[in-house]
Amino acid sequence: MIAVDQVRAYTIKSHGATIARTHLHDWLILVLLVVIDIILNIINPFYRFVGKDMMTDLRYPLKPNTVPVWAVPIYAVLMPIVIFNIRYFKRRDVHDLHHAVLGLLYSVLITGVITDSIKDGVGRPRPDFFWRCFPDGQDFYDLFGDVICNGDASVIKEGHKSFPSGHTSWSFAGLGFLSFYLSGKIQAFDRNGHAGKLCIVFLPLLMAALVGVSRVDDYWHHWQDVFAGALIGLTISFVCYLQFFPAPHHTKGWGPYSYFRALDEETQRESPSTNGMNLALVHQRQDHEITID
């Protein structure tokens, strides 16, 4: 028995620098996305008109986050990266590790920029806006009927960022990407009837969905905010995943495009007999291990 991992090993030491140089511009664009997202969080959102009659739906209690902001990058970014590294130490494919990390970061950062841009542009008040605006419970309005808030400026600013949900969009961007990644690795859609694989695929999505539910339970978001955030995050994660990996249902969905390109380039330089053997090992790969007669 020969493991395919022993046929071709593209490690960080042997190929890491080359891959990093090839995708240098992609990493620079990631830095730009970080800067843009920071700016979007610094600037003030649109302060939408909020009249007295609207306050009926905005008087929910001001509660702390069930899922704190600092926890989002831990489960949506760091946890998937840990799983990618576990896969790397088993498979020894730096193409897979690099593209999984790069695709994940693009997924969450593009989602973050889109989410925060819409937040700032829409300025929808949160369900708990009344208590952000009037912490003492005494409401005031100008001649046009708009609110005159007397609460903390930063709390009021955050109160105008309800749509869409950032927690939810980030969760689906990171955990959605992880779900697609896992479905490709375990060949969840290989038509062999192993429905148990779907439990692994749906687990990250369930985690993301529960985060979205918590945002409604905490009265930080309306249900429409959560739905929109989930749609944005899941869509962007799928698009970013397809930039580096075949669709999860594809027969080669277990590896990145660049791995197969690198393999073909190397096998073309070898003798026909060796060439044919290695191609057979890869294209007939089943569960990372095959038999050679």
mmCIF file of C-alpha atoms in Angstrom:
data_model
loop_
_atom_site.group_PDB
_atom_site.id
_atom_site.type_symbol
_atom_site.label_atom_id
_atom_site.label_comp_id
_atom_site.label_asym_id
_atom_site.label_seq_id
_atom_site.Cartn_x
_atom_site.Cartn_y
_atom_site.Cartn_z
ATOM 1 C CA MET A 1 0.000 0.000 0.000
ATOM 2 C CA ILE A 2 1.343 3.410 -0.961
ATOM 3 C CA ALA A 3 -0.138 6.606 0.378
ATOM 4 C CA VAL A 4 -0.537 9.379 -2.147
ATOM 5 C CA ASP A 5 1.016 11.713 0.421
ATOM 6 C CA GLN A 6 4.278 9.840 -0.168
ATOM 7 C CA VAL A 7 4.111 10.297 -3.920
ATOM 8 C CA ARG A 8 4.166 14.084 -3.912
ATOM 9 C CA ALA A 9 4.993 16.226 -0.868
ATOM 10 C CA TYR A 10 4.931 19.990 -1.349
ATOM 11 C CA THR A 11 6.116 21.314 2.000
ATOM 12 C CA ILE A 12 6.529 24.815 3.361
ATOM 13 C CA LYS A 13 10.309 24.338 3.264
ATOM 14 C CA SER A 14 10.475 23.130 -0.324
ATOM 15 C CA HIS A 15 7.758 25.187 -2.011
ATOM 16 C CA GLY A 16 6.505 27.718 0.548
ATOM 17 C CA ALA A 17 8.663 30.639 -0.583
ATOM 18 C CA THR A 18 7.778 30.119 -4.242
ATOM 19 C CA ILE A 19 4.055 30.059 -3.545
ATOM 20 C CA ALA A 20 4.297 33.136 -1.311
ATOM 21 C CA ARG A 21 6.107 35.104 -4.031
ATOM 22 C CA THR A 22 3.574 34.017 -6.627
ATOM 23 C CA HIS A 23 0.702 35.339 -4.512
ATOM 24 C CA LEU A 24 2.455 38.391 -3.071
ATOM 25 C CA HIS A 25 -0.017 40.782 -4.696
ATOM 26 C CA ASP A 26 -2.920 38.829 -3.194
ATOM 27 C CA TRP A 27 -1.495 39.303 0.293
ATOM 28 C CA LEU A 28 -0.941 43.008 -0.336
ATOM 29 C CA ILE A 29 -4.576 43.386 -1.366
ATOM 30 C CA LEU A 30 -5.555 41.678 1.889
ATOM 31 C CA VAL A 31 -3.686 44.389 3.791
ATOM 32 C CA LEU A 32 -5.597 47.000 1.796
ATOM 33 C CA LEU A 33 -8.897 45.336 2.729
ATOM 34 C CA VAL A 34 -7.905 45.474 6.407
ATOM 35 C CA VAL A 35 -7.198 49.215 6.127
ATOM 36 C CA ILE A 36 -10.514 49.836 4.359
ATOM 37 C CA ASP A 37 -12.439 47.915 6.997
ATOM 38 C CA ILE A 38 -10.736 49.841 9.800
ATOM 39 C CA ILE A 39 -11.727 53.124 8.144
ATOM 40 C CA LEU A 40 -15.316 51.929 7.737
ATOM 41 C CA ASN A 41 -15.450 51.214 11.471
ATOM 42 C CA ILE A 42 -14.018 54.624 12.369
ATOM 43 C CA ILE A 43 -16.320 56.828 10.291
ATOM 44 C CA ASN A 44 -19.836 57.620 11.472
ATOM 45 C CA PRO A 45 -22.750 55.757 9.921
ATOM 46 C CA PHE A 46 -25.760 57.488 8.399
ATOM 47 C CA TYR A 47 -27.897 58.783 11.271
ATOM 48 C CA ARG A 48 -31.315 57.779 10.067
ATOM 49 C CA PHE A 49 -34.412 59.701 11.135
ATOM 50 C CA VAL A 50 -35.952 58.062 14.184
ATOM 51 C CA GLY A 51 -39.353 59.418 15.185
ATOM 52 C CA LYS A 52 -41.303 58.868 18.370
ATOM 53 C CA ASP A 53 -43.751 56.490 16.714
ATOM 54 C CA MET A 54 -40.812 54.329 15.579
ATOM 55 C CA MET A 55 -39.564 53.856 19.129
ATOM 56 C CA THR A 56 -42.225 51.248 19.828
ATOM 57 C CA ASP A 57 -40.099 48.672 18.000
ATOM 58 C CA LEU A 58 -36.807 50.007 19.358
ATOM 59 C CA ARG A 59 -37.359 49.777 23.114
ATOM 60 C CA TYR A 60 -35.937 46.316 23.700
ATOM 61 C CA PRO A 61 -33.556 46.061 26.672
ATOM 62 C CA LEU A 62 -29.895 46.891 26.184
ATOM 63 C CA LYS A 63 -28.080 43.613 26.842
ATOM 64 C CA PRO A 64 -24.442 42.479 26.576
ATOM 65 C CA ASN A 65 -23.409 40.268 23.681
ATOM 66 C CA THR A 66 -23.798 36.535 24.223
ATOM 67 C CA VAL A 67 -21.002 36.132 21.670
ATOM 68 C CA PRO A 68 -18.491 38.949 22.333
ATOM 69 C CA VAL A 69 -16.838 40.743 19.452
ATOM 70 C CA TRP A 70 -13.377 39.408 20.330
ATOM 71 C CA ALA A 71 -14.636 35.816 20.016
ATOM 72 C CA VAL A 72 -15.687 36.190 16.371
ATOM 73 C CA PRO A 73 -12.186 36.064 14.787
ATOM 74 C CA ILE A 74 -11.272 33.176 17.094
ATOM 75 C CA TYR A 75 -13.960 30.777 15.874
ATOM 76 C CA ALA A 76 -14.377 32.234 12.372
ATOM 77 C CA VAL A 77 -10.679 32.603 11.464
ATOM 78 C CA LEU A 78 -8.276 30.985 13.941
ATOM 79 C CA MET A 79 -10.225 27.752 14.378
ATOM 80 C CA PRO A 80 -10.395 27.048 10.610
ATOM 81 C CA ILE A 81 -6.684 27.857 10.282
ATOM 82 C CA VAL A 82 -5.893 25.324 13.016
ATOM 83 C CA ILE A 83 -7.856 22.715 11.062
ATOM 84 C CA PHE A 84 -6.006 23.670 7.863
ATOM 85 C CA ASN A 85 -2.694 23.128 9.661
ATOM 86 C CA ILE A 86 -3.787 19.739 10.973
ATOM 87 C CA ARG A 87 -4.569 18.808 7.398
ATOM 88 C CA TYR A 88 -1.141 20.083 6.298
ATOM 89 C CA PHE A 89 0.777 17.969 8.826
ATOM 90 C CA LYS A 90 -1.118 14.933 7.600
ATOM 91 C CA ARG A 91 -0.968 15.614 3.856
ATOM 92 C CA ARG A 92 2.189 17.758 3.531
ATOM 93 C CA ASP A 93 0.694 19.942 0.810
ATOM 94 C CA VAL A 94 1.621 23.594 1.178
ATOM 95 C CA HIS A 95 -0.594 24.435 -1.800
ATOM 96 C CA ASP A 96 -3.607 23.309 0.190
ATOM 97 C CA LEU A 97 -2.534 25.136 3.352
ATOM 98 C CA HIS A 98 -1.664 28.383 1.601
ATOM 99 C CA HIS A 99 -4.779 28.567 -0.531
ATOM 100 C CA ALA A 100 -7.064 27.551 2.321
ATOM 101 C CA VAL A 101 -5.685 30.326 4.549
ATOM 102 C CA LEU A 102 -5.666 32.882 1.730
ATOM 103 C CA GLY A 103 -9.181 31.974 0.639
ATOM 104 C CA LEU A 104 -10.464 32.122 4.210
ATOM 105 C CA LEU A 105 -8.951 35.557 4.829
ATOM 106 C CA TYR A 106 -10.368 36.881 1.580
ATOM 107 C CA SER A 107 -13.746 35.476 2.527
ATOM 108 C CA VAL A 108 -13.934 37.182 5.918
ATOM 109 C CA LEU A 109 -12.321 40.462 4.834
ATOM 110 C CA ILE A 110 -14.402 40.944 1.687
ATOM 111 C CA THR A 111 -17.454 40.085 3.763
ATOM 112 C CA GLY A 112 -16.343 42.535 6.435
ATOM 113 C CA VAL A 113 -15.877 45.386 3.958
ATOM 114 C CA ILE A 114 -19.243 44.726 2.307
ATOM 115 C CA THR A 115 -21.021 44.389 5.647
ATOM 116 C CA ASP A 116 -19.531 47.530 7.184
ATOM 117 C CA SER A 117 -20.111 49.545 4.007
ATOM 118 C CA ILE A 118 -23.796 48.650 4.068
ATOM 119 C CA LYS A 119 -23.988 49.289 7.817
ATOM 120 C CA ASP A 120 -22.603 52.802 7.395
ATOM 121 C CA GLY A 121 -24.779 53.535 4.383
ATOM 122 C CA VAL A 122 -28.075 52.252 5.783
ATOM 123 C CA GLY A 123 -27.761 53.370 9.409
ATOM 124 C CA ARG A 124 -30.632 51.220 10.619
ATOM 125 C CA PRO A 125 -31.242 51.568 14.368
ATOM 126 C CA ARG A 126 -30.869 48.486 16.526
ATOM 127 C CA PRO A 127 -33.830 47.023 18.454
ATOM 128 C CA ASP A 128 -32.360 48.473 21.678
ATOM 129 C CA PHE A 129 -31.833 51.946 20.201
ATOM 130 C CA PHE A 130 -34.133 53.725 22.677
ATOM 131 C CA TRP A 131 -31.919 52.878 25.639
ATOM 132 C CA ARG A 132 -28.787 53.759 23.716
ATOM 133 C CA CYS A 133 -30.237 57.135 22.852
ATOM 134 C CA PHE A 134 -31.975 57.818 26.191
ATOM 135 C CA PRO A 135 -30.205 55.830 28.937
ATOM 136 C CA ASP A 136 -32.250 57.648 31.600
ATOM 137 C CA GLY A 137 -35.525 56.734 29.901
ATOM 138 C CA GLN A 138 -36.450 60.362 29.127
ATOM 139 C CA ASP A 139 -36.900 60.847 25.384
ATOM 140 C CA PHE A 140 -36.514 64.151 23.532
ATOM 141 C CA TYR A 141 -37.283 65.112 19.918
ATOM 142 C CA ASP A 142 -36.623 68.143 17.738
ATOM 143 C CA LEU A 143 -39.141 70.215 15.782
ATOM 144 C CA PHE A 144 -39.143 67.664 12.977
ATOM 145 C CA GLY A 145 -39.801 64.778 15.336
ATOM 146 C CA ASP A 146 -36.292 63.319 15.166
ATOM 147 C CA VAL A 147 -34.560 62.062 18.284
ATOM 148 C CA ILE A 148 -32.224 64.237 20.332
ATOM 149 C CA CYS A 149 -30.040 61.645 21.987
ATOM 150 C CA ASN A 150 -28.285 62.273 25.292
ATOM 151 C CA GLY A 151 -26.468 58.956 25.626
ATOM 152 C CA ASP A 152 -22.822 58.078 25.085
ATOM 153 C CA ALA A 153 -21.731 59.029 21.557
ATOM 154 C CA SER A 154 -19.995 55.711 20.842
ATOM 155 C CA VAL A 155 -23.003 53.723 22.067
ATOM 156 C CA ILE A 156 -25.335 55.800 19.886
ATOM 157 C CA LYS A 157 -23.017 55.369 16.908
ATOM 158 C CA GLU A 158 -23.080 51.609 17.371
ATOM 159 C CA GLY A 159 -26.848 51.799 17.657
ATOM 160 C CA HIS A 160 -27.086 52.892 14.004
ATOM 161 C CA LYS A 161 -25.335 49.761 12.696
ATOM 162 C CA SER A 162 -28.056 47.150 12.789
ATOM 163 C CA PHE A 163 -28.243 46.133 9.115
ATOM 164 C CA PRO A 164 -26.725 43.716 8.253
ATOM 165 C CA SER A 165 -25.423 41.670 11.171
ATOM 166 C CA GLY A 166 -21.628 41.689 11.278
ATOM 167 C CA HIS A 167 -21.402 38.786 13.720
ATOM 168 C CA THR A 168 -23.532 36.681 11.397
ATOM 169 C CA SER A 169 -21.821 37.637 8.153
ATOM 170 C CA TRP A 170 -18.349 37.003 9.596
ATOM 171 C CA SER A 171 -19.515 33.702 11.081
ATOM 172 C CA PHE A 172 -20.874 32.426 7.787
ATOM 173 C CA ALA A 173 -17.876 33.785 5.871
ATOM 174 C CA GLY A 174 -15.396 31.886 8.054
ATOM 175 C CA LEU A 175 -17.361 28.812 9.065
ATOM 176 C CA GLY A 176 -19.041 28.593 5.672
ATOM 177 C CA PHE A 177 -15.615 28.458 4.037
ATOM 178 C CA LEU A 178 -14.601 25.771 6.528
ATOM 179 C CA SER A 179 -17.731 23.787 5.686
ATOM 180 C CA PHE A 180 -16.932 23.846 1.959
ATOM 181 C CA TYR A 181 -13.315 22.923 2.718
ATOM 182 C CA LEU A 182 -14.289 19.932 4.835
ATOM 183 C CA SER A 183 -16.892 18.738 2.349
ATOM 184 C CA GLY A 184 -14.211 18.622 -0.338
ATOM 185 C CA LYS A 185 -11.676 16.851 1.846
ATOM 186 C CA ILE A 186 -14.015 14.080 2.995
ATOM 187 C CA GLN A 187 -15.713 13.859 -0.428
ATOM 188 C CA ALA A 188 -19.116 14.362 1.173
ATOM 189 C CA PHE A 189 -20.865 14.312 -2.192
ATOM 190 C CA ASP A 190 -19.168 11.282 -3.759
ATOM 191 C CA ARG A 191 -22.529 9.507 -4.210
ATOM 192 C CA ASN A 192 -21.452 6.550 -2.104
ATOM 193 C CA GLY A 193 -24.310 7.037 0.327
ATOM 194 C CA HIS A 194 -22.249 7.954 3.408
ATOM 195 C CA ALA A 195 -24.764 10.460 4.758
ATOM 196 C CA GLY A 196 -22.888 10.667 8.048
ATOM 197 C CA LYS A 197 -20.338 12.896 6.324
ATOM 198 C CA LEU A 198 -22.999 15.587 6.118
ATOM 199 C CA CYS A 199 -22.890 15.951 9.903
ATOM 200 C CA ILE A 200 -19.294 17.151 9.598
ATOM 201 C CA VAL A 201 -20.221 19.514 6.773
ATOM 202 C CA PHE A 202 -23.230 21.035 8.542
ATOM 203 C CA LEU A 203 -21.606 21.448 11.963
ATOM 204 C CA PRO A 204 -19.768 24.710 11.105
ATOM 205 C CA LEU A 205 -22.940 26.059 9.472
ATOM 206 C CA LEU A 206 -24.929 25.215 12.598
ATOM 207 C CA MET A 207 -22.417 27.126 14.714
ATOM 208 C CA ALA A 208 -22.756 30.155 12.440
ATOM 209 C CA ALA A 209 -26.556 29.926 12.535
ATOM 210 C CA LEU A 210 -26.578 29.815 16.342
ATOM 211 C CA VAL A 211 -24.455 32.957 16.434
ATOM 212 C CA GLY A 212 -27.071 34.627 14.239
ATOM 213 C CA VAL A 213 -29.858 33.476 16.558
ATOM 214 C CA SER A 214 -27.994 34.935 19.534
ATOM 215 C CA ARG A 215 -27.930 38.337 17.837
ATOM 216 C CA VAL A 216 -31.726 38.387 17.724
ATOM 217 C CA ASP A 217 -32.017 37.012 21.271
ATOM 218 C CA ASP A 218 -29.702 39.752 22.550
ATOM 219 C CA TYR A 219 -31.835 42.404 20.783
ATOM 220 C CA TRP A 220 -28.812 43.686 18.903
ATOM 221 C CA HIS A 221 -30.365 42.871 15.544
ATOM 222 C CA HIS A 222 -33.670 42.451 13.769
ATOM 223 C CA TRP A 223 -34.210 39.093 12.073
ATOM 224 C CA GLN A 224 -33.771 40.716 8.650
ATOM 225 C CA ASP A 225 -30.276 41.862 9.674
ATOM 226 C CA VAL A 226 -29.277 38.311 10.545
ATOM 227 C CA PHE A 227 -30.753 36.848 7.370
ATOM 228 C CA ALA A 228 -28.921 39.395 5.201
ATOM 229 C CA GLY A 229 -25.657 38.834 7.079
ATOM 230 C CA ALA A 230 -25.898 35.074 6.606
ATOM 231 C CA LEU A 231 -26.614 35.480 2.899
ATOM 232 C CA ILE A 232 -23.653 37.822 2.389
ATOM 233 C CA GLY A 233 -21.209 35.667 4.347
ATOM 234 C CA LEU A 234 -22.211 32.349 2.802
ATOM 235 C CA THR A 235 -22.216 33.722 -0.747
ATOM 236 C CA ILE A 236 -18.790 35.351 -0.419
ATOM 237 C CA SER A 237 -17.316 32.253 1.223
ATOM 238 C CA PHE A 238 -18.471 30.032 -1.636
ATOM 239 C CA VAL A 239 -17.132 32.409 -4.291
ATOM 240 C CA CYS A 240 -13.759 32.676 -2.516
ATOM 241 C CA TYR A 241 -13.577 28.912 -2.070
ATOM 242 C CA LEU A 242 -14.098 28.329 -5.788
ATOM 243 C CA GLN A 243 -11.176 30.647 -6.568
ATOM 244 C CA PHE A 244 -8.775 28.067 -5.121
ATOM 245 C CA PHE A 245 -10.579 24.720 -4.985
ATOM 246 C CA PRO A 246 -12.884 22.743 -7.268
ATOM 247 C CA ALA A 247 -16.516 22.530 -6.174
ATOM 248 C CA PRO A 248 -16.962 20.122 -3.233
ATOM 249 C CA HIS A 249 -18.917 17.645 -5.370
ATOM 250 C CA HIS A 250 -16.130 17.443 -7.984
ATOM 251 C CA THR A 251 -14.052 14.258 -8.125
ATOM 252 C CA LYS A 252 -10.937 16.389 -7.543
ATOM 253 C CA GLY A 253 -12.604 18.466 -4.849
ATOM 254 C CA TRP A 254 -10.122 17.151 -2.263
ATOM 255 C CA GLY A 255 -7.244 19.327 -3.530
ATOM 256 C CA PRO A 256 -6.581 22.880 -4.744
ATOM 257 C CA TYR A 257 -6.207 23.719 -8.433
ATOM 258 C CA SER A 258 -2.547 24.644 -7.936
ATOM 259 C CA TYR A 259 -1.700 21.189 -6.568
ATOM 260 C CA PHE A 260 -2.861 19.492 -9.748
ATOM 261 C CA ARG A 261 -1.058 22.064 -11.899
ATOM 262 C CA ALA A 262 2.179 21.533 -9.983
ATOM 263 C CA LEU A 263 1.761 17.784 -10.237
ATOM 264 C CA ASP A 264 1.211 17.905 -13.986
ATOM 265 C CA GLU A 265 4.263 20.140 -14.468
ATOM 266 C CA GLU A 266 6.479 17.721 -12.559
ATOM 267 C CA THR A 267 5.141 14.576 -14.178
ATOM 268 C CA GLN A 268 5.707 16.085 -17.627
ATOM 269 C CA ARG A 269 9.417 16.290 -16.816
ATOM 270 C CA GLU A 270 9.619 12.641 -15.843
ATOM 271 C CA SER A 271 9.795 9.461 -17.907
ATOM 272 C CA PRO A 272 6.569 8.198 -19.482
ATOM 273 C CA SER A 273 6.433 5.126 -17.238
ATOM 274 C CA THR A 274 6.878 7.088 -14.030
ATOM 275 C CA ASN A 275 4.583 9.729 -15.416
ATOM 276 C CA GLY A 276 1.774 7.284 -15.936
ATOM 277 C CA MET A 277 2.175 5.717 -12.508
ATOM 278 C CA ASN A 278 2.021 9.046 -10.655
ATOM 279 C CA LEU A 279 -0.949 10.288 -12.640
ATOM 280 C CA ALA A 280 -2.780 7.074 -11.823
ATOM 281 C CA LEU A 281 -1.987 7.496 -8.147
ATOM 282 C CA VAL A 282 -3.497 10.953 -8.037
ATOM 283 C CA HIS A 283 -6.472 10.633 -10.346
ATOM 284 C CA GLN A 284 -7.562 7.323 -8.795
ATOM 285 C CA ARG A 285 -7.021 8.574 -5.254
ATOM 286 C CA GLN A 286 -9.515 7.293 -2.700
ATOM 287 C CA ASP A 287 -9.354 8.464 0.907
ATOM 288 C CA HIS A 288 -5.663 9.405 0.491
ATOM 289 C CA GLU A 289 -4.553 5.769 0.032
ATOM 290 C CA ILE A 290 -4.558 3.437 -2.984
ATOM 291 C CA THR A 291 -3.068 0.098 -3.991
ATOM 292 C CA ILE A 292 -0.335 -0.396 -6.573
ATOM 293 C CA ASP A 293 -0.001 -3.862 -8.121
#
